[in-house]
Amino acid sequence: MVKKFDWYPGDDKKTAVKRHTPKAPKARKSLVAGTVLILLAGRFRGKRVVFLKQLKSGLLAVTGPYKINGVPVKRVNQVYTLSTSSKVNLAGVKLDAISDETFKKESKATRSKSQKFFAENAPKNTTSDARKKLQKEVDSAILKNIKEPMVKKYLNARFSLTKNDAPHEMKF
């Protein structure tokens, strides 16, 4: 049997390049809607949040609730979360409105050089009314389901480790 060689194709022959198309990562088994998560990085590190749902991009939609611990409805990468065994009932929470498009940034008003240098007369960064409305809807439904005062205190408490803590031996 003789091996057949395909030497060099003609210059006019185009070959399609196979490219890797990333797929949304799967959520961890411990991530179920209503699970209390601990954020490990970013502005809200150490805060406990309620997991709402996984978005198409693979990011997790979470909320504080804002009234309890000041964490708004936001997207978080699941790598930067720690799951706990605590759960919050999400009955009556409408999650249809939350998608990746919800978190798109609005176009800002352009700033002049003097406005960039001096903070005066600069356009203010404000949260849109739609985002505020979504926050109120989600939080009010979750707060109705949280009846125990200890759960509210737990969500409000910040998580931290000290020198003598052994996180590998802890049960969250």
PDB file of N, CA, C and O in Angstrom, residues 28-86:
ATOM      1  N   ARG A  28     -21.933  25.505  38.597  1.00  0.00           N
ATOM      2  CA  ARG A  28     -21.575  24.474  39.577  1.00  0.00           C
ATOM      3  C   ARG A  28     -22.838  23.802  40.106  1.00  0.00           C
ATOM      4  O   ARG A  28     -23.909  24.396  40.126  1.00  0.00           O
ATOM      5  N   LYS A  29     -22.696  22.562  40.552  1.00  0.00           N
ATOM      6  CA  LYS A  29     -23.847  21.819  41.078  1.00  0.00           C
ATOM      7  C   LYS A  29     -24.459  22.524  42.279  1.00  0.00           C
ATOM      8  O   LYS A  29     -25.662  22.462  42.508  1.00  0.00           O
ATOM      9  N   SER A  30     -23.612  23.188  43.061  1.00  0.00           N
ATOM     10  CA  SER A  30     -24.103  23.848  44.278  1.00  0.00           C
ATOM     11  C   SER A  30     -24.890  25.121  43.970  1.00  0.00           C
ATOM     12  O   SER A  30     -25.530  25.671  44.856  1.00  0.00           O
ATOM     13  N   LEU A  31     -24.839  25.582  42.719  1.00  0.00           N
ATOM     14  CA  LEU A  31     -25.544  26.824  42.368  1.00  0.00           C
ATOM     15  C   LEU A  31     -26.975  26.515  41.941  1.00  0.00           C
ATOM     16  O   LEU A  31     -27.233  26.066  40.834  1.00  0.00           O
ATOM     17  N   VAL A  32     -27.898  26.750  42.852  1.00  0.00           N
ATOM     18  CA  VAL A  32     -29.322  26.608  42.590  1.00  0.00           C
ATOM     19  C   VAL A  32     -29.941  27.964  42.905  1.00  0.00           C
ATOM     20  O   VAL A  32     -29.471  28.658  43.813  1.00  0.00           O
ATOM     21  N   ALA A  33     -30.959  28.348  42.144  1.00  0.00           N
ATOM     22  CA  ALA A  33     -31.585  29.654  42.367  1.00  0.00           C
ATOM     23  C   ALA A  33     -32.004  29.797  43.822  1.00  0.00           C
ATOM     24  O   ALA A  33     -32.671  28.929  44.373  1.00  0.00           O
ATOM     25  N   GLY A  34     -31.571  30.866  44.468  1.00  0.00           N
ATOM     26  CA  GLY A  34     -31.884  31.109  45.869  1.00  0.00           C
ATOM     27  C   GLY A  34     -30.737  30.801  46.810  1.00  0.00           C
ATOM     28  O   GLY A  34     -30.807  31.100  47.991  1.00  0.00           O
ATOM     29  N   THR A  35     -29.659  30.210  46.289  1.00  0.00           N
ATOM     30  CA  THR A  35     -28.498  29.898  47.133  1.00  0.00           C
ATOM     31  C   THR A  35     -27.807  31.188  47.565  1.00  0.00           C
ATOM     32  O   THR A  35     -27.682  32.121  46.787  1.00  0.00           O
ATOM     33  N   VAL A  36     -27.354  31.229  48.797  1.00  0.00           N
ATOM     34  CA  VAL A  36     -26.594  32.378  49.286  1.00  0.00           C
ATOM     35  C   VAL A  36     -25.133  32.160  48.922  1.00  0.00           C
ATOM     36  O   VAL A  36     -24.557  31.113  49.213  1.00  0.00           O
ATOM     37  N   LEU A  37     -24.540  33.137  48.239  1.00  0.00           N
ATOM     38  CA  LEU A  37     -23.144  33.063  47.811  1.00  0.00           C
ATOM     39  C   LEU A  37     -22.335  34.114  48.568  1.00  0.00           C
ATOM     40  O   LEU A  37     -22.875  35.121  49.004  1.00  0.00           O
ATOM     41  N   ILE A  38     -21.034  33.872  48.661  1.00  0.00           N
ATOM     42  CA  ILE A  38     -20.123  34.864  49.229  1.00  0.00           C
ATOM     43  C   ILE A  38     -19.249  35.361  48.089  1.00  0.00           C
ATOM     44  O   ILE A  38     -18.631  34.561  47.391  1.00  0.00           O
ATOM     45  N   LEU A  39     -19.224  36.670  47.872  1.00  0.00           N
ATOM     46  CA  LEU A  39     -18.392  37.240  46.814  1.00  0.00           C
ATOM     47  C   LEU A  39     -16.943  37.312  47.299  1.00  0.00           C
ATOM     48  O   LEU A  39     -16.681  37.763  48.405  1.00  0.00           O
ATOM     49  N   LEU A  40     -16.019  36.881  46.455  1.00  0.00           N
ATOM     50  CA  LEU A  40     -14.620  36.790  46.860  1.00  0.00           C
ATOM     51  C   LEU A  40     -13.749  37.899  46.301  1.00  0.00           C
ATOM     52  O   LEU A  40     -12.604  38.044  46.714  1.00  0.00           O
ATOM     53  N   ALA A  41     -14.242  38.668  45.346  1.00  0.00           N
ATOM     54  CA  ALA A  41     -13.418  39.713  44.744  1.00  0.00           C
ATOM     55  C   ALA A  41     -14.288  40.898  44.358  1.00  0.00           C
ATOM     56  O   ALA A  41     -15.500  40.800  44.300  1.00  0.00           O
ATOM     57  N   GLY A  42     -13.626  42.009  44.083  1.00  0.00           N
ATOM     58  CA  GLY A  42     -14.326  43.197  43.622  1.00  0.00           C
ATOM     59  C   GLY A  42     -14.748  44.096  44.762  1.00  0.00           C
ATOM     60  O   GLY A  42     -14.367  43.921  45.911  1.00  0.00           O
ATOM     61  N   ARG A  43     -15.554  45.065  44.413  1.00  0.00           N
ATOM     62  CA  ARG A  43     -15.977  46.082  45.374  1.00  0.00           C
ATOM     63  C   ARG A  43     -16.756  45.487  46.545  1.00  0.00           C
ATOM     64  O   ARG A  43     -16.661  45.945  47.668  1.00  0.00           O
ATOM     65  N   PHE A  44     -17.524  44.439  46.268  1.00  0.00           N
ATOM     66  CA  PHE A  44     -18.382  43.857  47.295  1.00  0.00           C
ATOM     67  C   PHE A  44     -17.790  42.575  47.879  1.00  0.00           C
ATOM     68  O   PHE A  44     -18.525  41.695  48.317  1.00  0.00           O
ATOM     69  N   ARG A  45     -16.448  42.457  47.909  1.00  0.00           N
ATOM     70  CA  ARG A  45     -15.832  41.224  48.424  1.00  0.00           C
ATOM     71  C   ARG A  45     -16.206  41.007  49.880  1.00  0.00           C
ATOM     72  O   ARG A  45     -16.271  41.954  50.669  1.00  0.00           O
ATOM     73  N   GLY A  46     -16.529  39.751  50.185  1.00  0.00           N
ATOM     74  CA  GLY A  46     -16.930  39.407  51.539  1.00  0.00           C
ATOM     75  C   GLY A  46     -18.423  39.549  51.793  1.00  0.00           C
ATOM     76  O   GLY A  46     -18.908  39.145  52.841  1.00  0.00           O
ATOM     77  N   LYS A  47     -19.156  40.107  50.847  1.00  0.00           N
ATOM     78  CA  LYS A  47     -20.598  40.277  51.024  1.00  0.00           C
ATOM     79  C   LYS A  47     -21.319  38.987  50.656  1.00  0.00           C
ATOM     80  O   LYS A  47     -20.909  38.265  49.752  1.00  0.00           O
ATOM     81  N   ARG A  48     -22.410  38.738  51.356  1.00  0.00           N
ATOM     82  CA  ARG A  48     -23.245  37.582  51.043  1.00  0.00           C
ATOM     83  C   ARG A  48     -24.368  38.048  50.136  1.00  0.00           C
ATOM     84  O   ARG A  48     -25.009  39.068  50.398  1.00  0.00           O
ATOM     85  N   VAL A  49     -24.597  37.320  49.054  1.00  0.00           N
ATOM     86  CA  VAL A  49     -25.614  37.694  48.071  1.00  0.00           C
ATOM     87  C   VAL A  49     -26.490  36.488  47.751  1.00  0.00           C
ATOM     88  O   VAL A  49     -26.116  35.349  48.015  1.00  0.00           O
ATOM     89  N   VAL A  50     -27.653  36.755  47.164  1.00  0.00           N
ATOM     90  CA  VAL A  50     -28.578  35.702  46.765  1.00  0.00           C
ATOM     91  C   VAL A  50     -28.417  35.471  45.261  1.00  0.00           C
ATOM     92  O   VAL A  50     -28.467  36.418  44.469  1.00  0.00           O
ATOM     93  N   PHE A  51     -28.205  34.211  44.873  1.00  0.00           N
ATOM     94  CA  PHE A  51     -28.061  33.844  43.461  1.00  0.00           C
ATOM     95  C   PHE A  51     -29.440  33.802  42.814  1.00  0.00           C
ATOM     96  O   PHE A  51     -30.346  33.136  43.301  1.00  0.00           O
ATOM     97  N   LEU A  52     -29.607  34.537  41.707  1.00  0.00           N
ATOM     98  CA  LEU A  52     -30.895  34.589  41.027  1.00  0.00           C
ATOM     99  C   LEU A  52     -30.965  33.602  39.866  1.00  0.00           C
ATOM    100  O   LEU A  52     -31.833  32.747  39.814  1.00  0.00           O
ATOM    101  N   LYS A  53     -30.025  33.751  38.909  1.00  0.00           N
ATOM    102  CA  LYS A  53     -30.001  32.828  37.766  1.00  0.00           C
ATOM    103  C   LYS A  53     -28.697  32.971  37.011  1.00  0.00           C
ATOM    104  O   LYS A  53     -27.952  33.938  37.214  1.00  0.00           O
ATOM    105  N   GLN A  54     -28.430  31.985  36.124  1.00  0.00           N
ATOM    106  CA  GLN A  54     -27.249  32.078  35.276  1.00  0.00           C
ATOM    107  C   GLN A  54     -27.664  32.692  33.952  1.00  0.00           C
ATOM    108  O   GLN A  54     -28.668  32.305  33.354  1.00  0.00           O
ATOM    109  N   LEU A  55     -26.889  33.666  33.490  1.00  0.00           N
ATOM    110  CA  LEU A  55     -27.185  34.354  32.240  1.00  0.00           C
ATOM    111  C   LEU A  55     -26.589  33.587  31.066  1.00  0.00           C
ATOM    112  O   LEU A  55     -25.781  32.675  31.254  1.00  0.00           O
ATOM    113  N   LYS A  56     -26.966  33.969  29.841  1.00  0.00           N
ATOM    114  CA  LYS A  56     -26.472  33.270  28.643  1.00  0.00           C
ATOM    115  C   LYS A  56     -24.961  33.358  28.504  1.00  0.00           C
ATOM    116  O   LYS A  56     -24.324  32.456  27.979  1.00  0.00           O
ATOM    117  N   SER A  57     -24.379  34.439  28.993  1.00  0.00           N
ATOM    118  CA  SER A  57     -22.932  34.619  28.894  1.00  0.00           C
ATOM    119  C   SER A  57     -22.175  33.711  29.860  1.00  0.00           C
ATOM    120  O   SER A  57     -20.960  33.591  29.780  1.00  0.00           O
ATOM    121  N   GLY A  58     -22.894  33.067  30.778  1.00  0.00           N
ATOM    122  CA  GLY A  58     -22.259  32.208  31.763  1.00  0.00           C
ATOM    123  C   GLY A  58     -22.081  32.892  33.104  1.00  0.00           C
ATOM    124  O   GLY A  58     -21.758  32.246  34.096  1.00  0.00           O
ATOM    125  N   LEU A  59     -22.287  34.216  33.146  1.00  0.00           N
ATOM    126  CA  LEU A  59     -22.169  34.944  34.404  1.00  0.00           C
ATOM    127  C   LEU A  59     -23.403  34.693  35.272  1.00  0.00           C
ATOM    128  O   LEU A  59     -24.458  34.295  34.771  1.00  0.00           O
ATOM    129  N   LEU A  60     -23.261  34.943  36.558  1.00  0.00           N
ATOM    130  CA  LEU A  60     -24.356  34.728  37.491  1.00  0.00           C
ATOM    131  C   LEU A  60     -25.011  36.066  37.837  1.00  0.00           C
ATOM    132  O   LEU A  60     -24.318  37.042  38.087  1.00  0.00           O
ATOM    133  N   ALA A  61     -26.330  36.082  37.844  1.00  0.00           N
ATOM    134  CA  ALA A  61     -27.063  37.270  38.297  1.00  0.00           C
ATOM    135  C   ALA A  61     -27.309  37.117  39.791  1.00  0.00           C
ATOM    136  O   ALA A  61     -27.862  36.113  40.234  1.00  0.00           O
ATOM    137  N   VAL A  62     -26.850  38.106  40.580  1.00  0.00           N
ATOM    138  CA  VAL A  62     -27.001  38.057  42.039  1.00  0.00           C
ATOM    139  C   VAL A  62     -27.540  39.393  42.536  1.00  0.00           C
ATOM    140  O   VAL A  62     -27.449  40.399  41.849  1.00  0.00           O
ATOM    141  N   THR A  63     -28.097  39.370  43.739  1.00  0.00           N
ATOM    142  CA  THR A  63     -28.526  40.601  44.382  1.00  0.00           C
ATOM    143  C   THR A  63     -28.305  40.479  45.878  1.00  0.00           C
ATOM    144  O   THR A  63     -28.205  39.372  46.394  1.00  0.00           O
ATOM    145  N   GLY A  64     -28.221  41.608  46.562  1.00  0.00           N
ATOM    146  CA  GLY A  64     -27.889  41.676  47.981  1.00  0.00           C
ATOM    147  C   GLY A  64     -28.867  41.022  48.925  1.00  0.00           C
ATOM    148  O   GLY A  64     -28.463  40.196  49.679  1.00  0.00           O
ATOM    149  N   PRO A  65     -30.088  41.349  48.978  1.00  0.00           N
ATOM    150  CA  PRO A  65     -30.848  42.473  48.453  1.00  0.00           C
ATOM    151  C   PRO A  65     -30.254  43.829  48.880  1.00  0.00           C
ATOM    152  O   PRO A  65     -29.669  43.927  49.946  1.00  0.00           O
ATOM    153  N   TYR A  66     -30.440  44.814  48.029  1.00  0.00           N
ATOM    154  CA  TYR A  66     -29.824  46.128  48.213  1.00  0.00           C
ATOM    155  C   TYR A  66     -30.196  46.742  49.554  1.00  0.00           C
ATOM    156  O   TYR A  66     -29.371  47.379  50.203  1.00  0.00           O
ATOM    157  N   LYS A  67     -31.428  46.541  49.976  1.00  0.00           N
ATOM    158  CA  LYS A  67     -31.897  47.145  51.230  1.00  0.00           C
ATOM    159  C   LYS A  67     -31.189  46.544  52.446  1.00  0.00           C
ATOM    160  O   LYS A  67     -30.983  47.215  53.450  1.00  0.00           O
ATOM    161  N   ILE A  68     -30.785  45.276  52.335  1.00  0.00           N
ATOM    162  CA  ILE A  68     -30.138  44.604  53.470  1.00  0.00           C
ATOM    163  C   ILE A  68     -28.648  44.908  53.527  1.00  0.00           C
ATOM    164  O   ILE A  68     -28.119  45.311  54.553  1.00  0.00           O
ATOM    165  N   ASN A  69     -27.932  44.688  52.415  1.00  0.00           N
ATOM    166  CA  ASN A  69     -26.471  44.835  52.485  1.00  0.00           C
ATOM    167  C   ASN A  69     -25.851  45.718  51.399  1.00  0.00           C
ATOM    168  O   ASN A  69     -24.638  45.767  51.269  1.00  0.00           O
ATOM    169  N   GLY A  70     -26.669  46.397  50.614  1.00  0.00           N
ATOM    170  CA  GLY A  70     -26.137  47.378  49.668  1.00  0.00           C
ATOM    171  C   GLY A  70     -25.594  46.808  48.375  1.00  0.00           C
ATOM    172  O   GLY A  70     -24.977  47.540  47.610  1.00  0.00           O
ATOM    173  N   VAL A  71     -25.828  45.527  48.080  1.00  0.00           N
ATOM    174  CA  VAL A  71     -25.351  44.945  46.820  1.00  0.00           C
ATOM    175  C   VAL A  71     -26.499  44.998  45.820  1.00  0.00           C
ATOM    176  O   VAL A  71     -27.550  44.401  46.045  1.00  0.00           O
ATOM    177  N   PRO A  72     -26.319  45.703  44.689  1.00  0.00           N
ATOM    178  CA  PRO A  72     -27.391  45.797  43.699  1.00  0.00           C
ATOM    179  C   PRO A  72     -27.490  44.512  42.867  1.00  0.00           C
ATOM    180  O   PRO A  72     -26.665  43.614  43.018  1.00  0.00           O
ATOM    181  N   VAL A  73     -28.487  44.447  41.996  1.00  0.00           N
ATOM    182  CA  VAL A  73     -28.550  43.338  41.044  1.00  0.00           C
ATOM    183  C   VAL A  73     -27.343  43.491  40.135  1.00  0.00           C
ATOM    184  O   VAL A  73     -27.160  44.530  39.510  1.00  0.00           O
ATOM    185  N   LYS A  74     -26.498  42.476  40.097  1.00  0.00           N
ATOM    186  CA  LYS A  74     -25.275  42.580  39.301  1.00  0.00           C
ATOM    187  C   LYS A  74     -24.873  41.228  38.751  1.00  0.00           C
ATOM    188  O   LYS A  74     -25.374  40.199  39.178  1.00  0.00           O
ATOM    189  N   ARG A  75     -23.947  41.259  37.777  1.00  0.00           N
ATOM    190  CA  ARG A  75     -23.400  40.036  37.197  1.00  0.00           C
ATOM    191  C   ARG A  75     -22.088  39.707  37.876  1.00  0.00           C
ATOM    192  O   ARG A  75     -21.297  40.603  38.155  1.00  0.00           O
ATOM    193  N   VAL A  76     -21.855  38.415  38.116  1.00  0.00           N
ATOM    194  CA  VAL A  76     -20.625  37.976  38.769  1.00  0.00           C
ATOM    195  C   VAL A  76     -20.149  36.703  38.079  1.00  0.00           C
ATOM    196  O   VAL A  76     -20.963  35.847  37.725  1.00  0.00           O
ATOM    197  N   ASN A  77     -18.845  36.574  37.902  1.00  0.00           N
ATOM    198  CA  ASN A  77     -18.282  35.329  37.399  1.00  0.00           C
ATOM    199  C   ASN A  77     -18.317  34.313  38.532  1.00  0.00           C
ATOM    200  O   ASN A  77     -17.961  34.622  39.665  1.00  0.00           O
ATOM    201  N   GLN A  78     -18.733  33.073  38.219  1.00  0.00           N
ATOM    202  CA  GLN A  78     -18.881  32.081  39.288  1.00  0.00           C
ATOM    203  C   GLN A  78     -17.557  31.689  39.936  1.00  0.00           C
ATOM    204  O   GLN A  78     -17.528  31.172  41.047  1.00  0.00           O
ATOM    205  N   VAL A  79     -16.451  31.996  39.261  1.00  0.00           N
ATOM    206  CA  VAL A  79     -15.134  31.716  39.835  1.00  0.00           C
ATOM    207  C   VAL A  79     -14.917  32.536  41.098  1.00  0.00           C
ATOM    208  O   VAL A  79     -14.243  32.095  42.031  1.00  0.00           O
ATOM    209  N   TYR A  80     -15.501  33.726  41.151  1.00  0.00           N
ATOM    210  CA  TYR A  80     -15.300  34.636  42.271  1.00  0.00           C
ATOM    211  C   TYR A  80     -16.398  34.533  43.322  1.00  0.00           C
ATOM    212  O   TYR A  80     -16.686  35.493  44.027  1.00  0.00           O
ATOM    213  N   THR A  81     -17.037  33.368  43.412  1.00  0.00           N
ATOM    214  CA  THR A  81     -18.065  33.170  44.417  1.00  0.00           C
ATOM    215  C   THR A  81     -17.780  31.908  45.215  1.00  0.00           C
ATOM    216  O   THR A  81     -17.088  31.008  44.743  1.00  0.00           O
ATOM    217  N   LEU A  82     -18.318  31.864  46.409  1.00  0.00           N
ATOM    218  CA  LEU A  82     -18.204  30.696  47.270  1.00  0.00           C
ATOM    219  C   LEU A  82     -19.629  30.336  47.683  1.00  0.00           C
ATOM    220  O   LEU A  82     -20.346  31.174  48.232  1.00  0.00           O
ATOM    221  N   SER A  83     -20.062  29.119  47.377  1.00  0.00           N
ATOM    222  CA  SER A  83     -21.434  28.714  47.679  1.00  0.00           C
ATOM    223  C   SER A  83     -21.576  28.354  49.145  1.00  0.00           C
ATOM    224  O   SER A  83     -20.661  27.796  49.742  1.00  0.00           O
ATOM    225  N   THR A  84     -22.723  28.665  49.702  1.00  0.00           N
ATOM    226  CA  THR A  84     -23.019  28.272  51.077  1.00  0.00           C
ATOM    227  C   THR A  84     -24.188  27.298  51.047  1.00  0.00           C
ATOM    228  O   THR A  84     -24.837  27.113  50.013  1.00  0.00           O
ATOM    229  N   SER A  85     -24.473  26.690  52.174  1.00  0.00           N
ATOM    230  CA  SER A  85     -25.595  25.754  52.244  1.00  0.00           C
ATOM    231  C   SER A  85     -26.910  26.485  52.508  1.00  0.00           C
ATOM    232  O   SER A  85     -27.973  25.877  52.457  1.00  0.00           O
ATOM    233  N   SER A  86     -26.855  27.789  52.774  1.00  0.00           N
ATOM    234  CA  SER A  86     -28.068  28.579  53.044  1.00  0.00           C
ATOM    235  C   SER A  86     -28.820  28.837  51.751  1.00  0.00           C
ATOM    236  O   SER A  86     -28.216  29.060  50.709  1.00  0.00           O
TER     237      SER A  86
END
